[in-house]
Short mmCIF file of the C-alpha atoms (twelve columns), coordinates in Angstrom:
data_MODEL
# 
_entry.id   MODEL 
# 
loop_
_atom_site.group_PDB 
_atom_site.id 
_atom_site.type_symbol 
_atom_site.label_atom_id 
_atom_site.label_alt_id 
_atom_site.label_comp_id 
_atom_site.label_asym_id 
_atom_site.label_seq_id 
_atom_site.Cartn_x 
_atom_site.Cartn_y 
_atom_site.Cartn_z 
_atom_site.pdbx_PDB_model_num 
ATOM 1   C CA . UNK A 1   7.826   -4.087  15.508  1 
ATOM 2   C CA . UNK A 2   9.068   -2.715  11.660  1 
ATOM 3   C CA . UNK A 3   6.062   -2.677  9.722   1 
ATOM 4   C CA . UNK A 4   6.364   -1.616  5.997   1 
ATOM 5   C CA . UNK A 5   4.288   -1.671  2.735   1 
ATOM 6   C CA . UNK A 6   5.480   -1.883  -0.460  1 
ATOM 7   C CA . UNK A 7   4.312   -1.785  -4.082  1 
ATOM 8   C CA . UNK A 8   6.413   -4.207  -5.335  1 
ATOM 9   C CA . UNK A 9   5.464   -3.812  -9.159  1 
ATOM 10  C CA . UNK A 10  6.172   -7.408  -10.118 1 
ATOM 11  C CA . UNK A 11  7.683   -9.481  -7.535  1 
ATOM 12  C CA . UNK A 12  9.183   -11.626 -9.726  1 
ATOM 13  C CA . UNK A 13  10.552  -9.003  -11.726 1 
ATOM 14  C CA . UNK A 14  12.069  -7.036  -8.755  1 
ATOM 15  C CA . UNK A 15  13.080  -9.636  -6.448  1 
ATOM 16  C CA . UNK A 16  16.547  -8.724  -5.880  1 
ATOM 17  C CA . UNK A 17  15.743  -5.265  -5.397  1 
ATOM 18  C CA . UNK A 18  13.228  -6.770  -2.682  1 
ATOM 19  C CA . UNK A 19  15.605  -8.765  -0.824  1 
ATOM 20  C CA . UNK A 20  18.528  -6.524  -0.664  1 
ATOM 21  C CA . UNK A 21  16.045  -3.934  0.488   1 
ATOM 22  C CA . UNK A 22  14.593  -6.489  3.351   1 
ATOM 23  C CA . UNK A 23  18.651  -7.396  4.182   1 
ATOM 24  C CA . UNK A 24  19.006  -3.582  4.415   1 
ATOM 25  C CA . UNK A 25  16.260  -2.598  6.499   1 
ATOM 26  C CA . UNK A 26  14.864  -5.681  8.151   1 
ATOM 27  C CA . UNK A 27  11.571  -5.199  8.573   1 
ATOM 28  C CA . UNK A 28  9.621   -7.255  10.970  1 
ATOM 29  C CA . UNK A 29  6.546   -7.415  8.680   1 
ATOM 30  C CA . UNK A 30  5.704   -6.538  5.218   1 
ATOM 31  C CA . UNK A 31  2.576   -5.648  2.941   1 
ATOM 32  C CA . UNK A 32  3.256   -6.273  -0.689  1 
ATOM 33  C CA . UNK A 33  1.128   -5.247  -3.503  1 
ATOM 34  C CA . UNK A 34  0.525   -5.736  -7.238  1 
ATOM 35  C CA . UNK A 35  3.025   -9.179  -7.502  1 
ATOM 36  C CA . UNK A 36  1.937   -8.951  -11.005 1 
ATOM 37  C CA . UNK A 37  2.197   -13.334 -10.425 1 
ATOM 38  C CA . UNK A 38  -0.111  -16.482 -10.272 1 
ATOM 39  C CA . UNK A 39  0.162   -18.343 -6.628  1 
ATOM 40  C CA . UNK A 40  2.335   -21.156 -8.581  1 
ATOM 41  C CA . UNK A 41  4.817   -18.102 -9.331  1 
ATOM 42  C CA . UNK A 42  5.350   -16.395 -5.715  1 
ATOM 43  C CA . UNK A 43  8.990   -17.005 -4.390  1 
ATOM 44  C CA . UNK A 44  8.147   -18.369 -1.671  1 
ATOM 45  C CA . UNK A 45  11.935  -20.764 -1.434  1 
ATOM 46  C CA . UNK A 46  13.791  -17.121 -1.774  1 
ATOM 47  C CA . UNK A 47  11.984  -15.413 0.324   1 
ATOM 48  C CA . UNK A 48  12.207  -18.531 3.011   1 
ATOM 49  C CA . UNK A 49  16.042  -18.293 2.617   1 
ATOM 50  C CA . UNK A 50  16.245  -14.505 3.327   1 
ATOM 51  C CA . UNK A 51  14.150  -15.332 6.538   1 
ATOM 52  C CA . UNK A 52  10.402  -14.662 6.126   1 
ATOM 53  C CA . UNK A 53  7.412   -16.716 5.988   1 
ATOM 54  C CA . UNK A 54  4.367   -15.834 3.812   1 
ATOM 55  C CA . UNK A 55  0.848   -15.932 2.639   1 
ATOM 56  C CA . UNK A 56  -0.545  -14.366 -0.876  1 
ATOM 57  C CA . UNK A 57  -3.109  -14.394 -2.909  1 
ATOM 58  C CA . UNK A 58  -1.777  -14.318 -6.635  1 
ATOM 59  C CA . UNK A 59  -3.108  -13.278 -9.783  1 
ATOM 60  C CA . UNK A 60  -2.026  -13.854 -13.471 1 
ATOM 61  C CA . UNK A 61  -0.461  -10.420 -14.893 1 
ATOM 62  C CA . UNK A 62  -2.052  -7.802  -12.631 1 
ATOM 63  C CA . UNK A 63  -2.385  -6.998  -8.875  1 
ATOM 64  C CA . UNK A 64  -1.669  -9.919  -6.004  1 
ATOM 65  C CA . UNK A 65  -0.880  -9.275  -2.671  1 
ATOM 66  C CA . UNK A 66  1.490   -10.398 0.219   1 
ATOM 67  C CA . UNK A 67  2.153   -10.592 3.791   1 
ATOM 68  C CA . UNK A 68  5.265   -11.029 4.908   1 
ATOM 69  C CA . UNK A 69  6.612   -11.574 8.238   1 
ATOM 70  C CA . UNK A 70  10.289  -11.979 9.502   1 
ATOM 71  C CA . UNK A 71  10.857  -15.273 11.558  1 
ATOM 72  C CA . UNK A 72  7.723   -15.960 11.462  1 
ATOM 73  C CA . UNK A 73  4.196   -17.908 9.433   1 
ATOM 74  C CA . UNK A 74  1.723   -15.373 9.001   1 
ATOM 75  C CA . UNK A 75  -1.713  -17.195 9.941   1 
ATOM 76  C CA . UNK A 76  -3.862  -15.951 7.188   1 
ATOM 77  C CA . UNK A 77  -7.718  -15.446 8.253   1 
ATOM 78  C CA . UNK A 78  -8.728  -13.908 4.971   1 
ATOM 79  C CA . UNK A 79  -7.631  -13.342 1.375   1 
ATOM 80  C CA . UNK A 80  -10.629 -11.735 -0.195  1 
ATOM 81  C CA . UNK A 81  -12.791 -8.414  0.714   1 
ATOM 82  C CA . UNK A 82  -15.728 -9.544  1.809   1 
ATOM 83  C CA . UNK A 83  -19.291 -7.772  0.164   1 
ATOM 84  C CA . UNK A 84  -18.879 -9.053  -3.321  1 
ATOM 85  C CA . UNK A 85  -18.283 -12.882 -4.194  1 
ATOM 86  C CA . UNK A 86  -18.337 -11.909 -7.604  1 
ATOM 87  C CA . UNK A 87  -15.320 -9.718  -7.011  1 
ATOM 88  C CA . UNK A 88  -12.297 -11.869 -8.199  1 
ATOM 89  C CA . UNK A 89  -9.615  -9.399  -8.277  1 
ATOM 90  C CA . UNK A 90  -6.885  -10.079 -5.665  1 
ATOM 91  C CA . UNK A 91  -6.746  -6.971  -4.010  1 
ATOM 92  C CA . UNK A 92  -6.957  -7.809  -0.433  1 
ATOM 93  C CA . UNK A 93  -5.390  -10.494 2.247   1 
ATOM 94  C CA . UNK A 94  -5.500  -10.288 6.050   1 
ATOM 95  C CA . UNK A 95  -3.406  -11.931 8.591   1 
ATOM 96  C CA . UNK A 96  -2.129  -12.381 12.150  1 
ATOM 97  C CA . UNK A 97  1.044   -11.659 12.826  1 
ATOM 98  C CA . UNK A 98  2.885   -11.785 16.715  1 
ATOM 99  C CA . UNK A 99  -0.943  -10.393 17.752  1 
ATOM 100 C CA . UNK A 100 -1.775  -7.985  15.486  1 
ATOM 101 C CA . UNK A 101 -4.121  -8.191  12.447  1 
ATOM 102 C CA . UNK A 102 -2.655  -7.028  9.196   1 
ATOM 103 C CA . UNK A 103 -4.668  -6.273  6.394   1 
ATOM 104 C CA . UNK A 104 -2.819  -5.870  3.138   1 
ATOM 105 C CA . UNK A 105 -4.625  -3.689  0.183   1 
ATOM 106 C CA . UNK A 106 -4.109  -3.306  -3.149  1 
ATOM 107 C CA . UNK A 107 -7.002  -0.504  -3.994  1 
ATOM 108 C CA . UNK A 108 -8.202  0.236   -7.784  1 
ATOM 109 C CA . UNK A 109 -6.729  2.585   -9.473  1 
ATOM 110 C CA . UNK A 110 -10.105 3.892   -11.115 1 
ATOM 111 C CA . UNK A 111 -8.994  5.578   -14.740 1 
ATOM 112 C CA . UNK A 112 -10.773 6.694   -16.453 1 
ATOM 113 C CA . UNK A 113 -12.831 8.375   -15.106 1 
ATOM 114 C CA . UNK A 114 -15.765 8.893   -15.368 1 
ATOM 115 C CA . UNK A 115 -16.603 5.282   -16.100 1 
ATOM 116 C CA . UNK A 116 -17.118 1.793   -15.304 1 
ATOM 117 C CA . UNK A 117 -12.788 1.326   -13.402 1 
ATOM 118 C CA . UNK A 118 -14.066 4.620   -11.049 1 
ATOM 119 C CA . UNK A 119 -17.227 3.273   -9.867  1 
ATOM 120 C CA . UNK A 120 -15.047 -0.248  -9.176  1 
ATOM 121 C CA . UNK A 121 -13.130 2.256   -7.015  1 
ATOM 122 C CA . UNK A 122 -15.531 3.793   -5.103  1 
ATOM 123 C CA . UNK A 123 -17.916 0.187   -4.232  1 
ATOM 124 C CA . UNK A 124 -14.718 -1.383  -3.714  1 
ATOM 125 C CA . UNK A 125 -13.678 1.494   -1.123  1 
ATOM 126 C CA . UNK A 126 -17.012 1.024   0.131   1 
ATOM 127 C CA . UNK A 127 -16.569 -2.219  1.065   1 
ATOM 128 C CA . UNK A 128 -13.167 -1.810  2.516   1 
ATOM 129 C CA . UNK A 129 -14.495 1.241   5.021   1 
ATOM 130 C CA . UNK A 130 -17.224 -1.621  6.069   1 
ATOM 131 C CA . UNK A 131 -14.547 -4.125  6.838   1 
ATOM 132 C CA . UNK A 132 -12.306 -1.922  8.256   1 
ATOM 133 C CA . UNK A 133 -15.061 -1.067  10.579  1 
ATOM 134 C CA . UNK A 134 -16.127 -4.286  12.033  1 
ATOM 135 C CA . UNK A 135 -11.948 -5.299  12.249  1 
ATOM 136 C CA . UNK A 136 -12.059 -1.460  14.593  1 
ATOM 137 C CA . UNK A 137 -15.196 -3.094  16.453  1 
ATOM 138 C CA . UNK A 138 -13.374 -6.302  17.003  1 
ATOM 139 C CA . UNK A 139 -10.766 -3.601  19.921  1 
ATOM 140 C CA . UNK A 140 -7.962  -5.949  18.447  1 
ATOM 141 C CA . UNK A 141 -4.319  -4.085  17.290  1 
ATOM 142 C CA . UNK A 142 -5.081  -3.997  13.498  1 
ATOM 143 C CA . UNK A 143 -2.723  -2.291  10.878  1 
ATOM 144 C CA . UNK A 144 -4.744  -1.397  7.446   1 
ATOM 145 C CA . UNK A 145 -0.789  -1.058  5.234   1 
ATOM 146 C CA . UNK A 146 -1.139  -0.894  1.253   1 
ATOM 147 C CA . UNK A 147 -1.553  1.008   -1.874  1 
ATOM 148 C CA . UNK A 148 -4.749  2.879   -1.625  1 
ATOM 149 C CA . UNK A 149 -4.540  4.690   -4.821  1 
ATOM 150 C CA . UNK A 150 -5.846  7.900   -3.300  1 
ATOM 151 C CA . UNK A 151 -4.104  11.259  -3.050  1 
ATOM 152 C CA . UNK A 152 -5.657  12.341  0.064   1 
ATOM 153 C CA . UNK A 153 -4.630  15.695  0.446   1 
ATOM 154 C CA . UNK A 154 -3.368  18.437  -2.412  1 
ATOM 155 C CA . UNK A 155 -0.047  18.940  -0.478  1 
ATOM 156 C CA . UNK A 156 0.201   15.119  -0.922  1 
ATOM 157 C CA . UNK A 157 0.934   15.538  -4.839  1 
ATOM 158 C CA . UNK A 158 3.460   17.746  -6.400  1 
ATOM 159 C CA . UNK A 159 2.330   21.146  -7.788  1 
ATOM 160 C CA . UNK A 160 0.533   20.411  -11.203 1 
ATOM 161 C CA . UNK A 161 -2.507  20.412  -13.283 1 
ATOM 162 C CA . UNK A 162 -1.805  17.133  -15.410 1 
ATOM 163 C CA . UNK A 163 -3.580  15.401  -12.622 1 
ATOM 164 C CA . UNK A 164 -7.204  16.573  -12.238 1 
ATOM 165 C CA . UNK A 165 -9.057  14.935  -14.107 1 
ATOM 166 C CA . UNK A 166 -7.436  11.529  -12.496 1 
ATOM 167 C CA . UNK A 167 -9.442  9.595   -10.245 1 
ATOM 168 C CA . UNK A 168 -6.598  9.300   -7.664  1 
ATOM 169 C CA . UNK A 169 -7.641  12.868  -6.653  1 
ATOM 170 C CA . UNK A 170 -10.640 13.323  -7.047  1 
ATOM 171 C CA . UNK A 171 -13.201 14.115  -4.311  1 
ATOM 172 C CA . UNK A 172 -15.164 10.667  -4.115  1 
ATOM 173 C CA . UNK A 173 -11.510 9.362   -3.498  1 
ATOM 174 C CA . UNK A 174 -10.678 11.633  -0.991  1 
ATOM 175 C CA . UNK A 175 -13.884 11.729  0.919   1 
ATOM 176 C CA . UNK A 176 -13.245 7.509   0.865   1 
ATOM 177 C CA . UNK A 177 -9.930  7.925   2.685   1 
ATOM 178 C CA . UNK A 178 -11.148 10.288  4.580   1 
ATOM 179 C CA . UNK A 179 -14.241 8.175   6.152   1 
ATOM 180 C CA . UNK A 180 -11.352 6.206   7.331   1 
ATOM 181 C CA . UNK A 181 -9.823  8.609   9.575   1 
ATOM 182 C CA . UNK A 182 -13.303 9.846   11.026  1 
ATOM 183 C CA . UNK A 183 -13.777 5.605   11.775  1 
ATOM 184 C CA . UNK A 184 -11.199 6.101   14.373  1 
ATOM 185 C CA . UNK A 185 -7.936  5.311   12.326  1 
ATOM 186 C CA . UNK A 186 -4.621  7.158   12.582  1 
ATOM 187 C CA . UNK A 187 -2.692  7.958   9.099   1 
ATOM 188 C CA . UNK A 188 0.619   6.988   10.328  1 
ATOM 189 C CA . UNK A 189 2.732   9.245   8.012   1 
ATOM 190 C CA . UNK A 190 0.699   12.204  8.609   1 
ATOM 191 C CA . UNK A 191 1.180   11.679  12.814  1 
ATOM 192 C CA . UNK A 192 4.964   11.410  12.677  1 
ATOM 193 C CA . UNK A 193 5.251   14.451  9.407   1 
ATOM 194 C CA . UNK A 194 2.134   16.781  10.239  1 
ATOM 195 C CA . UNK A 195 3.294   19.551  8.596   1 
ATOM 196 C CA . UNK A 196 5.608   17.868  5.814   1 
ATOM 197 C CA . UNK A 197 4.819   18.710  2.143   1 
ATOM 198 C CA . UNK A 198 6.886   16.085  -0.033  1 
ATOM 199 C CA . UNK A 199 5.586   13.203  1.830   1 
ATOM 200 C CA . UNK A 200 5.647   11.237  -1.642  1 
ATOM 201 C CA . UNK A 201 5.576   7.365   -1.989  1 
ATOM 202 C CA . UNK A 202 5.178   7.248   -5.548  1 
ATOM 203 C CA . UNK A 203 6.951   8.499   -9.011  1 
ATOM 204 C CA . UNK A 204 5.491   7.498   -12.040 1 
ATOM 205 C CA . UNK A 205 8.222   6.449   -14.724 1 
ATOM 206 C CA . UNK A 206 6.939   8.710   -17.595 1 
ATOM 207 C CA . UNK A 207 8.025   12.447  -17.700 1 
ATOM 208 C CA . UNK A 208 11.360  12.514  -15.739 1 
ATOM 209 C CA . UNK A 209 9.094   12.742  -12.877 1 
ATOM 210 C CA . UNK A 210 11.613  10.643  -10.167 1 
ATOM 211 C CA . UNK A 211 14.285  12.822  -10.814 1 
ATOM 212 C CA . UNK A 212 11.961  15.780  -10.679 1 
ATOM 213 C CA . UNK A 213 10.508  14.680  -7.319  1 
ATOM 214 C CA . UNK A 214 7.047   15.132  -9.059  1 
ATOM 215 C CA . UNK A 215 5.773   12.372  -6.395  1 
ATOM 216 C CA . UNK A 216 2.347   11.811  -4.845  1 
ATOM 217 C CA . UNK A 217 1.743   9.929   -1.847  1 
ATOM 218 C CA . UNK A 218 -0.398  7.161   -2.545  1 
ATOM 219 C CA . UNK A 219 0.505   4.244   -0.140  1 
ATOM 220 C CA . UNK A 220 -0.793  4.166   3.594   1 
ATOM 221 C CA . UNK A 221 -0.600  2.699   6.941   1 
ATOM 222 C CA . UNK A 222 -3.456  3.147   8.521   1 
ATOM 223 C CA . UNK A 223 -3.155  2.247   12.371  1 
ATOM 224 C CA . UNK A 224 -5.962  1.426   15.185  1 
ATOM 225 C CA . UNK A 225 -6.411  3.109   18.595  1 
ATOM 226 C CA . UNK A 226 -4.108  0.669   20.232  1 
ATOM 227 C CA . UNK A 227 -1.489  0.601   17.803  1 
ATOM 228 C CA . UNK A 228 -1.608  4.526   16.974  1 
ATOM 229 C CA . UNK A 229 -0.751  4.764   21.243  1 
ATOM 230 C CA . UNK A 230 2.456   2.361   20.285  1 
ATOM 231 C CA . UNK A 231 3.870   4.776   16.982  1 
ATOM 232 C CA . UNK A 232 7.313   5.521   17.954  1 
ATOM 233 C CA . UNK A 233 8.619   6.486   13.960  1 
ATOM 234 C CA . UNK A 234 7.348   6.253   10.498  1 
ATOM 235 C CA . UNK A 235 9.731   6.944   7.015   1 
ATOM 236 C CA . UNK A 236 9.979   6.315   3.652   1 
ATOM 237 C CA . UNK A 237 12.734  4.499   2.291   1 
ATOM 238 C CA . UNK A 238 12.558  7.035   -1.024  1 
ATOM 239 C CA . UNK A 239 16.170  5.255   -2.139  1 
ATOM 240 C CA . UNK A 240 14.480  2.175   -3.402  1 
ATOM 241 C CA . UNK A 241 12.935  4.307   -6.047  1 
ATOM 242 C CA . UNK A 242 15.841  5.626   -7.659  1 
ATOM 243 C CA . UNK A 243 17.817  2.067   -7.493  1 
ATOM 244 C CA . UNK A 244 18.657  -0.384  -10.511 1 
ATOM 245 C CA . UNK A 245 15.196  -1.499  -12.264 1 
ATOM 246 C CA . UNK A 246 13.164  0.258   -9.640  1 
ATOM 247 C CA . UNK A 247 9.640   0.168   -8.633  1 
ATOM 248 C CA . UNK A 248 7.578   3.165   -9.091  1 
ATOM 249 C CA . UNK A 249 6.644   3.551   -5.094  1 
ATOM 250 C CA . UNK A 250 9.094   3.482   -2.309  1 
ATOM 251 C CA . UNK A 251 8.516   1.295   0.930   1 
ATOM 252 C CA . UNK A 252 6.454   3.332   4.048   1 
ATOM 253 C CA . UNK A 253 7.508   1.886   7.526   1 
ATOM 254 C CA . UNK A 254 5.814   2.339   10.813  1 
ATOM 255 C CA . UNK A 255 8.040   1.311   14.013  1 
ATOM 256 C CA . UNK A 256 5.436   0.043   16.620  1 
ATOM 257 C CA . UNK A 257 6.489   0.244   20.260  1 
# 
């Protein structure tokens, strides 16, 4: 199994760059994020054509996610994080795909910060490492693929001061990442490129930064025990950023043996 996330950006917006990139590298399933599109708006008869079922949970001008899956209905157990019915953002959707759970995130961003958007970020993180937990308890293949808005690591940003006071890097981030690797899950990029220092997925549009490769690697696939056993290759498909009316992250794959 292909297994890719991507930050779409506005699916609506980027569509073609979205299927010719699915014609290209046929993934078997895909995590979307910030569709930037009610539920009424998702194109679902496109999308059907090019050869992959769907579930989403939209949203009205900001985030909305997607799970994709080639040949194939994704059966949808859950489109909301659970731990806050108030919470009405749609960041989160999980389904079954060919076995294996997928959970698709779309994380806060959390600027500014300090502030009332970082401390959405850190309960909502909060939550997530709960979930993720009981879904590690349940010994089924889960996949935990989205944008988690979190610089893990410094090597995982390009070299430069104009980010510390952003709440993508700073420590309560990190340390929320990082409780998921002590859990028990495997950072999929980091197993295949241990050692690799422009591991970017992301290059914001402002500041020349794509053609300066001033990247930071901000989207994840997170894998369980039994899946991390099954990693045969992981990339990025970096291209996609510097196409026609691009995104501002690249897709991350995973091939799953």
């Amino acid at each position: 199994m292909k297994l890719a996330t991507f930050n779409i950006n506005n699916i609506n917006s980027r569509l073609e760059n979205l299927l010719a990139w699915l014609a290209r590298a046929k993934p078997d399933v895909v995590c979307l994020q910030e569709l930037k599109a009610r539920d009424t708006q998702f194109p679902l008869t496109r999308l059907a054509k090019a050869g992959y079922g769907a579930v989403w949970k939209g949203e009205a001008t900001w985030n909305g996610v997607a799970i994709l899956a080639r040949g194939a209905e994704p059966v949808l157990t859950r489109d909301a994080l659970p731990g806050d019915d108030a919470d009405r953002q749609a960041r989160y959707i999980e389904a079954a795909v060919d076995g294996i759970v997928i959970a698709c995130l779309y994380a806060p961003n959390g600027n500014p910060q300090p502030g009332p958007k970082f401390a959405y970020k850190l309960a909502w993180h909060e939550r997530f490492a709960a979930h993720a937990g009981e879904l590690l308890d349940t010994g089924l293949p889960v996949v935990l693929a989205g944008d988690y808005n979190i610089v893990p690591e410094p090597r995982d940003i390009y070299p430069t001061r104009s980010y510390d006071e952003n709440a993508l890097v700073q420590p309560e981030s990190r340390a929320a990442f990082a409780a998921l690797i002590e859990q028990g899950w495997t950072d999929a990029l980091r197993k295949v490129f241990p050692k690799e220092e422009k591991l970017y997925t992301f290059w914001d549009y402002r500041r020349n930064r794509w053609p300066r490769d001033a990247g930071l690697r901000l989207d994840h696939i997170l894998l369980s025990k039994k899946l991390a056993r099954k990693l045969n290759g992981a990339g990025i498909d970096r291209e996609v950023r510097g196409g026609d009316n691009p995104s501002d992250h690249a897709p991350v794959w995973v091939e799953l043996g």
